[in-house]
mmCIF file of C-alpha atoms in Angstrom:
data_model
loop_
_atom_site.group_PDB
_atom_site.id
_atom_site.type_symbol
_atom_site.label_atom_id
_atom_site.label_comp_id
_atom_site.label_asym_id
_atom_site.label_seq_id
_atom_site.Cartn_x
_atom_site.Cartn_y
_atom_site.Cartn_z
ATOM 1 C CA ASN A 21 -8.265 17.809 -5.940
ATOM 2 C CA ALA A 22 -5.477 15.966 -7.650
ATOM 3 C CA GLY A 23 -4.432 12.698 -6.211
ATOM 4 C CA VAL A 24 -0.965 11.534 -5.425
ATOM 5 C CA MET A 25 1.213 11.905 -8.502
ATOM 6 C CA GLN A 26 4.129 9.859 -9.321
ATOM 7 C CA ASN A 27 6.509 10.107 -12.361
ATOM 8 C CA PRO A 28 7.783 8.557 -14.287
ATOM 9 C CA ARG A 29 5.133 5.831 -14.629
ATOM 10 C CA HIS A 30 7.560 3.347 -16.318
ATOM 11 C CA LEU A 31 11.402 3.521 -16.070
ATOM 12 C CA VAL A 32 13.983 1.315 -17.676
ATOM 13 C CA ARG A 33 17.552 1.321 -16.493
ATOM 14 C CA ARG A 34 20.658 -0.866 -17.252
ATOM 15 C CA ARG A 35 22.482 -2.354 -14.372
ATOM 16 C CA GLY A 36 24.656 0.262 -12.620
ATOM 17 C CA GLN A 37 22.716 3.230 -13.521
ATOM 18 C CA GLU A 38 20.852 5.415 -11.208
ATOM 19 C CA ALA A 39 17.080 5.505 -10.849
ATOM 20 C CA ARG A 40 15.151 8.680 -9.555
ATOM 21 C CA LEU A 41 11.547 8.354 -8.840
ATOM 22 C CA ARG A 42 9.234 11.258 -7.997
ATOM 23 C CA CYS A 43 6.165 11.724 -5.867
ATOM 24 C CA SER A 44 4.003 14.625 -5.247
ATOM 25 C CA PRO A 45 1.623 14.197 -2.421
ATOM 26 C CA MET A 46 -1.985 15.165 -2.460
ATOM 27 C CA LYS A 47 -2.675 18.776 -1.760
ATOM 28 C CA GLY A 48 -2.523 19.489 2.091
ATOM 29 C CA HIS A 49 -0.724 16.231 2.775
ATOM 30 C CA SER A 50 2.653 16.575 4.627
ATOM 31 C CA HIS A 51 3.419 12.886 5.070
ATOM 32 C CA VAL A 52 4.862 10.687 2.415
ATOM 33 C CA TYR A 53 5.514 6.992 2.460
ATOM 34 C CA TRP A 54 7.196 4.710 -0.108
ATOM 35 C CA TYR A 55 6.433 1.141 -0.533
ATOM 36 C CA ARG A 56 7.961 -1.665 -2.954
ATOM 37 C CA GLN A 57 5.870 -4.366 -4.603
ATOM 38 C CA LEU A 58 7.855 -7.080 -5.944
ATOM 39 C CA PRO A 59 6.184 -9.541 -8.491
ATOM 40 C CA GLU A 60 3.568 -11.791 -6.973
ATOM 41 C CA GLU A 61 4.035 -10.084 -3.526
ATOM 42 C CA GLY A 62 2.332 -7.710 -1.502
ATOM 43 C CA LEU A 63 3.653 -4.064 -0.771
ATOM 44 C CA LYS A 64 6.565 -3.653 1.633
ATOM 45 C CA PHE A 65 7.089 -0.414 3.474
ATOM 46 C CA MET A 66 10.390 1.262 2.727
ATOM 47 C CA VAL A 67 10.373 4.854 4.348
ATOM 48 C CA TYR A 68 8.300 7.451 5.794
ATOM 49 C CA LEU A 69 9.041 11.164 5.572
ATOM 50 C CA GLN A 70 7.701 14.393 6.531
ATOM 51 C CA LYS A 71 9.067 17.768 4.948
ATOM 52 C CA GLU A 72 12.766 17.793 5.337
ATOM 53 C CA ASN A 73 12.858 14.765 7.744
ATOM 54 C CA ILE A 74 13.022 11.032 7.618
ATOM 55 C CA ILE A 75 10.844 9.678 10.213
ATOM 56 C CA ASP A 76 11.138 5.968 9.778
ATOM 57 C CA GLU A 77 13.399 4.365 7.164
ATOM 58 C CA SER A 78 13.324 0.730 8.789
ATOM 59 C CA GLY A 79 12.164 -0.820 5.566
ATOM 60 C CA MET A 80 14.912 0.731 3.419
ATOM 61 C CA PRO A 81 17.775 -1.294 2.125
ATOM 62 C CA LYS A 82 20.990 0.041 3.925
ATOM 63 C CA GLU A 83 22.866 0.497 0.613
ATOM 64 C CA ARG A 84 22.031 2.209 -2.583
ATOM 65 C CA PHE A 85 18.677 3.466 -1.599
ATOM 66 C CA SER A 86 17.927 7.019 -0.197
ATOM 67 C CA ALA A 87 14.819 9.165 -0.021
ATOM 68 C CA GLU A 88 14.176 12.750 0.629
ATOM 69 C CA PHE A 89 11.333 15.184 0.842
ATOM 70 C CA PRO A 90 12.594 18.853 0.467
ATOM 71 C CA LYS A 91 10.748 21.706 1.669
ATOM 72 C CA GLU A 92 9.888 22.693 -1.887
ATOM 73 C CA GLY A 93 9.236 20.060 -4.582
ATOM 74 C CA PRO A 94 8.427 16.381 -4.757
ATOM 75 C CA SER A 95 9.704 13.536 -2.670
ATOM 76 C CA ILE A 96 12.560 11.588 -4.304
ATOM 77 C CA LEU A 97 13.298 7.933 -4.056
ATOM 78 C CA ARG A 98 16.916 7.426 -5.452
ATOM 79 C CA ILE A 99 18.426 4.177 -6.182
ATOM 80 C CA GLN A 100 22.110 4.055 -7.092
ATOM 81 C CA GLN A 101 23.867 1.434 -9.121
ATOM 82 C CA VAL A 102 20.660 -0.527 -9.826
ATOM 83 C CA VAL A 103 20.697 -4.352 -10.081
ATOM 84 C CA ARG A 104 17.968 -6.687 -11.599
ATOM 85 C CA GLY A 105 16.654 -7.396 -8.135
ATOM 86 C CA ASP A 106 15.469 -3.735 -7.916
ATOM 87 C CA SER A 107 12.997 -4.363 -10.710
ATOM 88 C CA ALA A 108 9.517 -3.655 -9.101
ATOM 89 C CA ALA A 109 6.682 -1.429 -8.695
ATOM 90 C CA TYR A 110 7.371 1.442 -6.375
ATOM 91 C CA PHE A 111 4.322 3.124 -4.818
ATOM 92 C CA CYS A 112 4.156 6.450 -2.933
ATOM 93 C CA ALA A 113 1.430 7.198 -0.516
ATOM 94 C CA SER A 114 0.569 10.289 1.289
ATOM 95 C CA SER A 115 -1.502 11.197 4.376
ATOM 96 C CA PRO A 116 -2.637 14.465 6.055
ATOM 97 C CA SER A 117 -1.298 13.524 9.477
ATOM 98 C CA SER A 118 -0.205 10.706 11.630
ATOM 99 C CA ARG A 119 -1.636 9.864 14.852
ATOM 100 C CA PRO A 120 0.360 8.389 17.871
ATOM 101 C CA GLY A 121 -0.469 5.211 19.586
ATOM 102 C CA GLY A 122 -0.221 2.756 16.778
ATOM 103 C CA SER A 123 -3.205 4.053 14.779
ATOM 104 C CA THR A 124 -2.276 4.938 11.145
ATOM 105 C CA ASP A 125 -3.913 7.561 9.163
ATOM 106 C CA THR A 126 -5.541 6.595 5.733
ATOM 107 C CA GLN A 127 -2.844 6.619 3.224
ATOM 108 C CA TYR A 128 -3.663 7.472 -0.332
ATOM 109 C CA PHE A 129 -1.664 5.802 -3.087
ATOM 110 C CA GLY A 130 -0.217 7.080 -6.498
ATOM 111 C CA PRO A 131 -0.363 5.010 -9.563
ATOM 112 C CA GLY A 132 3.297 3.740 -9.057
ATOM 113 C CA THR A 133 6.527 3.721 -10.984
ATOM 114 C CA ARG A 134 7.387 0.447 -12.579
ATOM 115 C CA LEU A 135 11.115 0.096 -12.627
ATOM 116 C CA THR A 136 12.701 -2.415 -14.973
ATOM 117 C CA VAL A 137 16.372 -3.130 -14.800
ATOM 118 C CA LEU A 138 17.917 -4.711 -17.963
ATOM 119 C CA GLY B 26 5.422 -6.604 15.364
ATOM 120 C CA ASN B 27 2.131 -6.209 13.803
ATOM 121 C CA SER B 28 1.261 -8.568 10.927
ATOM 122 C CA VAL B 29 -1.651 -9.697 8.702
ATOM 123 C CA THR B 30 -2.364 -12.961 7.168
ATOM 124 C CA GLN B 31 -4.966 -13.252 4.268
ATOM 125 C CA MET B 32 -6.295 -16.063 2.427
ATOM 126 C CA GLU B 33 -4.419 -16.964 -0.825
ATOM 127 C CA GLY B 34 -6.073 -16.964 -4.121
ATOM 128 C CA PRO B 35 -7.047 -16.945 -6.670
ATOM 129 C CA VAL B 36 -10.587 -16.745 -6.075
ATOM 130 C CA THR B 37 -12.921 -17.442 -9.035
ATOM 131 C CA LEU B 38 -16.590 -16.564 -8.775
ATOM 132 C CA SER B 39 -19.652 -16.227 -11.054
ATOM 133 C CA GLU B 40 -21.436 -12.795 -11.121
ATOM 134 C CA GLU B 41 -23.783 -12.305 -8.317
ATOM 135 C CA ALA B 42 -22.057 -14.911 -5.940
ATOM 136 C CA PHE B 43 -21.194 -14.238 -2.433
ATOM 137 C CA LEU B 44 -17.702 -13.229 -1.669
ATOM 138 C CA THR B 45 -15.581 -13.696 1.407
ATOM 139 C CA ILE B 46 -11.809 -12.974 1.639
ATOM 140 C CA ASN B 47 -10.475 -13.944 5.153
ATOM 141 C CA CYS B 48 -7.824 -11.682 6.888
ATOM 142 C CA THR B 49 -6.476 -12.230 10.406
ATOM 143 C CA TYR B 50 -4.125 -9.893 12.203
ATOM 144 C CA THR B 51 -1.608 -9.927 14.980
ATOM 145 C CA ALA B 52 -1.162 -6.664 16.803
ATOM 146 C CA THR B 53 -0.074 -4.832 19.918
ATOM 147 C CA GLY B 54 -2.697 -2.443 20.858
ATOM 148 C CA TYR B 55 -5.576 -1.506 18.570
ATOM 149 C CA PRO B 56 -4.318 -0.438 15.208
ATOM 150 C CA SER B 57 -6.492 0.558 12.363
ATOM 151 C CA LEU B 58 -7.407 -1.964 9.714
ATOM 152 C CA PHE B 59 -7.831 -1.452 6.071
ATOM 153 C CA TRP B 60 -8.855 -3.094 2.632
ATOM 154 C CA TYR B 61 -7.223 -1.718 -0.487
ATOM 155 C CA VAL B 62 -7.920 -2.888 -3.945
ATOM 156 C CA GLN B 63 -5.676 -2.801 -6.876
ATOM 157 C CA TYR B 64 -6.846 -3.049 -10.400
ATOM 158 C CA PRO B 65 -4.437 -4.196 -13.243
ATOM 159 C CA GLY B 66 -1.676 -1.703 -13.993
ATOM 160 C CA GLU B 67 -2.867 0.725 -11.217
ATOM 161 C CA GLY B 68 -2.212 1.749 -7.762
ATOM 162 C CA LEU B 69 -4.022 0.821 -4.616
ATOM 163 C CA GLN B 70 -7.269 2.413 -3.792
ATOM 164 C CA LEU B 71 -8.635 2.494 -0.230
ATOM 165 C CA LEU B 72 -11.721 0.283 -0.176
ATOM 166 C CA LEU B 73 -12.718 0.597 3.458
ATOM 167 C CA LYS B 74 -11.235 0.989 7.012
ATOM 168 C CA ALA B 75 -12.016 0.398 10.630
ATOM 169 C CA THR B 76 -10.385 2.082 13.482
ATOM 170 C CA LYS B 77 -11.608 0.276 16.599
ATOM 171 C CA ALA B 78 -13.021 -3.013 17.705
ATOM 172 C CA ASP B 79 -16.613 -3.781 16.494
ATOM 173 C CA ASP B 80 -16.372 -0.937 13.764
ATOM 174 C CA LYS B 81 -17.799 -1.942 10.424
ATOM 175 C CA GLY B 82 -16.214 -0.454 7.481
ATOM 176 C CA SER B 83 -18.268 -0.452 4.166
ATOM 177 C CA ASN B 84 -18.091 0.825 0.629
ATOM 178 C CA LYS B 85 -19.401 -0.061 -2.772
ATOM 179 C CA GLY B 86 -21.263 -3.075 -1.252
ATOM 180 C CA PHE B 87 -18.138 -4.478 0.512
ATOM 181 C CA GLU B 88 -18.162 -4.697 4.246
ATOM 182 C CA ALA B 89 -15.614 -5.705 6.877
ATOM 183 C CA THR B 90 -16.027 -5.766 10.665
ATOM 184 C CA TYR B 91 -13.049 -5.318 13.140
ATOM 185 C CA ARG B 92 -13.438 -8.311 15.396
ATOM 186 C CA LYS B 93 -11.158 -8.225 18.389
ATOM 187 C CA GLU B 94 -12.058 -11.585 19.779
ATOM 188 C CA THR B 95 -11.163 -13.332 16.579
ATOM 189 C CA THR B 96 -8.473 -10.898 15.539
ATOM 190 C CA SER B 97 -10.136 -10.786 12.026
ATOM 191 C CA PHE B 98 -11.239 -8.293 9.440
ATOM 192 C CA HIS B 99 -12.913 -10.399 6.695
ATOM 193 C CA LEU B 100 -13.969 -8.788 3.397
ATOM 194 C CA GLU B 101 -17.637 -9.575 2.220
ATOM 195 C CA LYS B 102 -19.823 -8.700 -0.610
ATOM 196 C CA GLY B 103 -23.231 -10.054 -1.135
ATOM 197 C CA SER B 104 -23.163 -10.037 -4.882
ATOM 198 C CA VAL B 105 -20.030 -9.512 -6.861
ATOM 199 C CA GLN B 106 -19.820 -7.932 -10.349
ATOM 200 C CA VAL B 107 -17.258 -8.692 -13.148
ATOM 201 C CA SER B 108 -15.987 -5.146 -12.447
ATOM 202 C CA ASP B 109 -14.924 -6.244 -8.865
ATOM 203 C CA SER B 110 -12.160 -8.391 -10.530
ATOM 204 C CA ALA B 111 -8.889 -7.146 -8.942
ATOM 205 C CA VAL B 112 -6.411 -7.883 -6.181
ATOM 206 C CA TYR B 113 -7.528 -7.192 -2.758
ATOM 207 C CA PHE B 114 -5.161 -6.449 0.127
ATOM 208 C CA CYS B 115 -5.714 -6.447 3.821
ATOM 209 C CA ALA B 116 -3.486 -4.001 5.851
ATOM 210 C CA VAL B 117 -2.813 -3.174 9.502
ATOM 211 C CA GLY B 118 -1.126 -0.196 10.891
ATOM 212 C CA ASN B 119 2.366 -0.894 12.388
ATOM 213 C CA GLN B 120 3.053 -0.498 15.936
ATOM 214 C CA ALA B 121 4.700 2.991 15.614
ATOM 215 C CA GLY B 122 1.877 4.339 13.562
ATOM 216 C CA THR B 123 4.262 5.151 10.693
ATOM 217 C CA ALA B 124 3.422 2.584 8.053
ATOM 218 C CA LEU B 125 1.049 -0.045 6.601
ATOM 219 C CA ILE B 126 1.808 -3.773 6.803
ATOM 220 C CA PHE B 127 0.120 -5.518 3.899
ATOM 221 C CA GLY B 128 -0.948 -9.080 3.291
ATOM 222 C CA LYS B 129 0.240 -10.847 0.176
ATOM 223 C CA GLY B 130 -3.040 -9.982 -1.551
ATOM 224 C CA THR B 131 -5.884 -12.090 -2.860
ATOM 225 C CA THR B 132 -6.752 -12.147 -6.719
ATOM 226 C CA LEU B 133 -10.432 -12.167 -7.317
ATOM 227 C CA SER B 134 -11.731 -13.133 -10.732
ATOM 228 C CA VAL B 135 -15.531 -12.771 -11.589
ATOM 229 C CA SER B 136 -17.019 -14.137 -14.771
ATOM 230 C CA SER B 137 -20.292 -13.361 -16.251
#
């Protein structure tokens, strides 16, 4: 059973360009989460999606960032007009379900995409 | 909102030493608690979890007990190996159950 897959593993962009990060969840998982890890810091939640729906985007910057999880294909995290501060490791996680009442299902993480903005 | 605080590193130990990495949490309700491990250049791997008070999660010799009275979830291992060198993250589910909230991570370095 393949794990969470992310590509590319490394991405270099110049300031002002667009970055597209892809995530394929584990087989049977319909919930996808994106996190960002800045140097020397822990992971910060960005967005939680189910198929064709954004459930929680409270951690997503209001401008330049967007995410989708279409009915077919991988989830995409898109960063427009990248700046040097966007340089980070972006991790995708997936889970089979999400329980209500404050309990979070186990999330399985991909290897990450390391974005470098020149 | 929910949060976790874990001890800052780095933690440097000799092989076969006893390991404790402290983690305390603040939460509304009874969220699940997790420890993840990250090896250099890789993603996070789930190490263990606990879903309710007094639960003990364990895996690969690591243990952590969900302590409601002290709001803690300390990670322990009786005898560390060089291969345990990694960054360890404590995490708690957020109030809405939609995301994990991570501590800043503790770097463990084990020498032979």
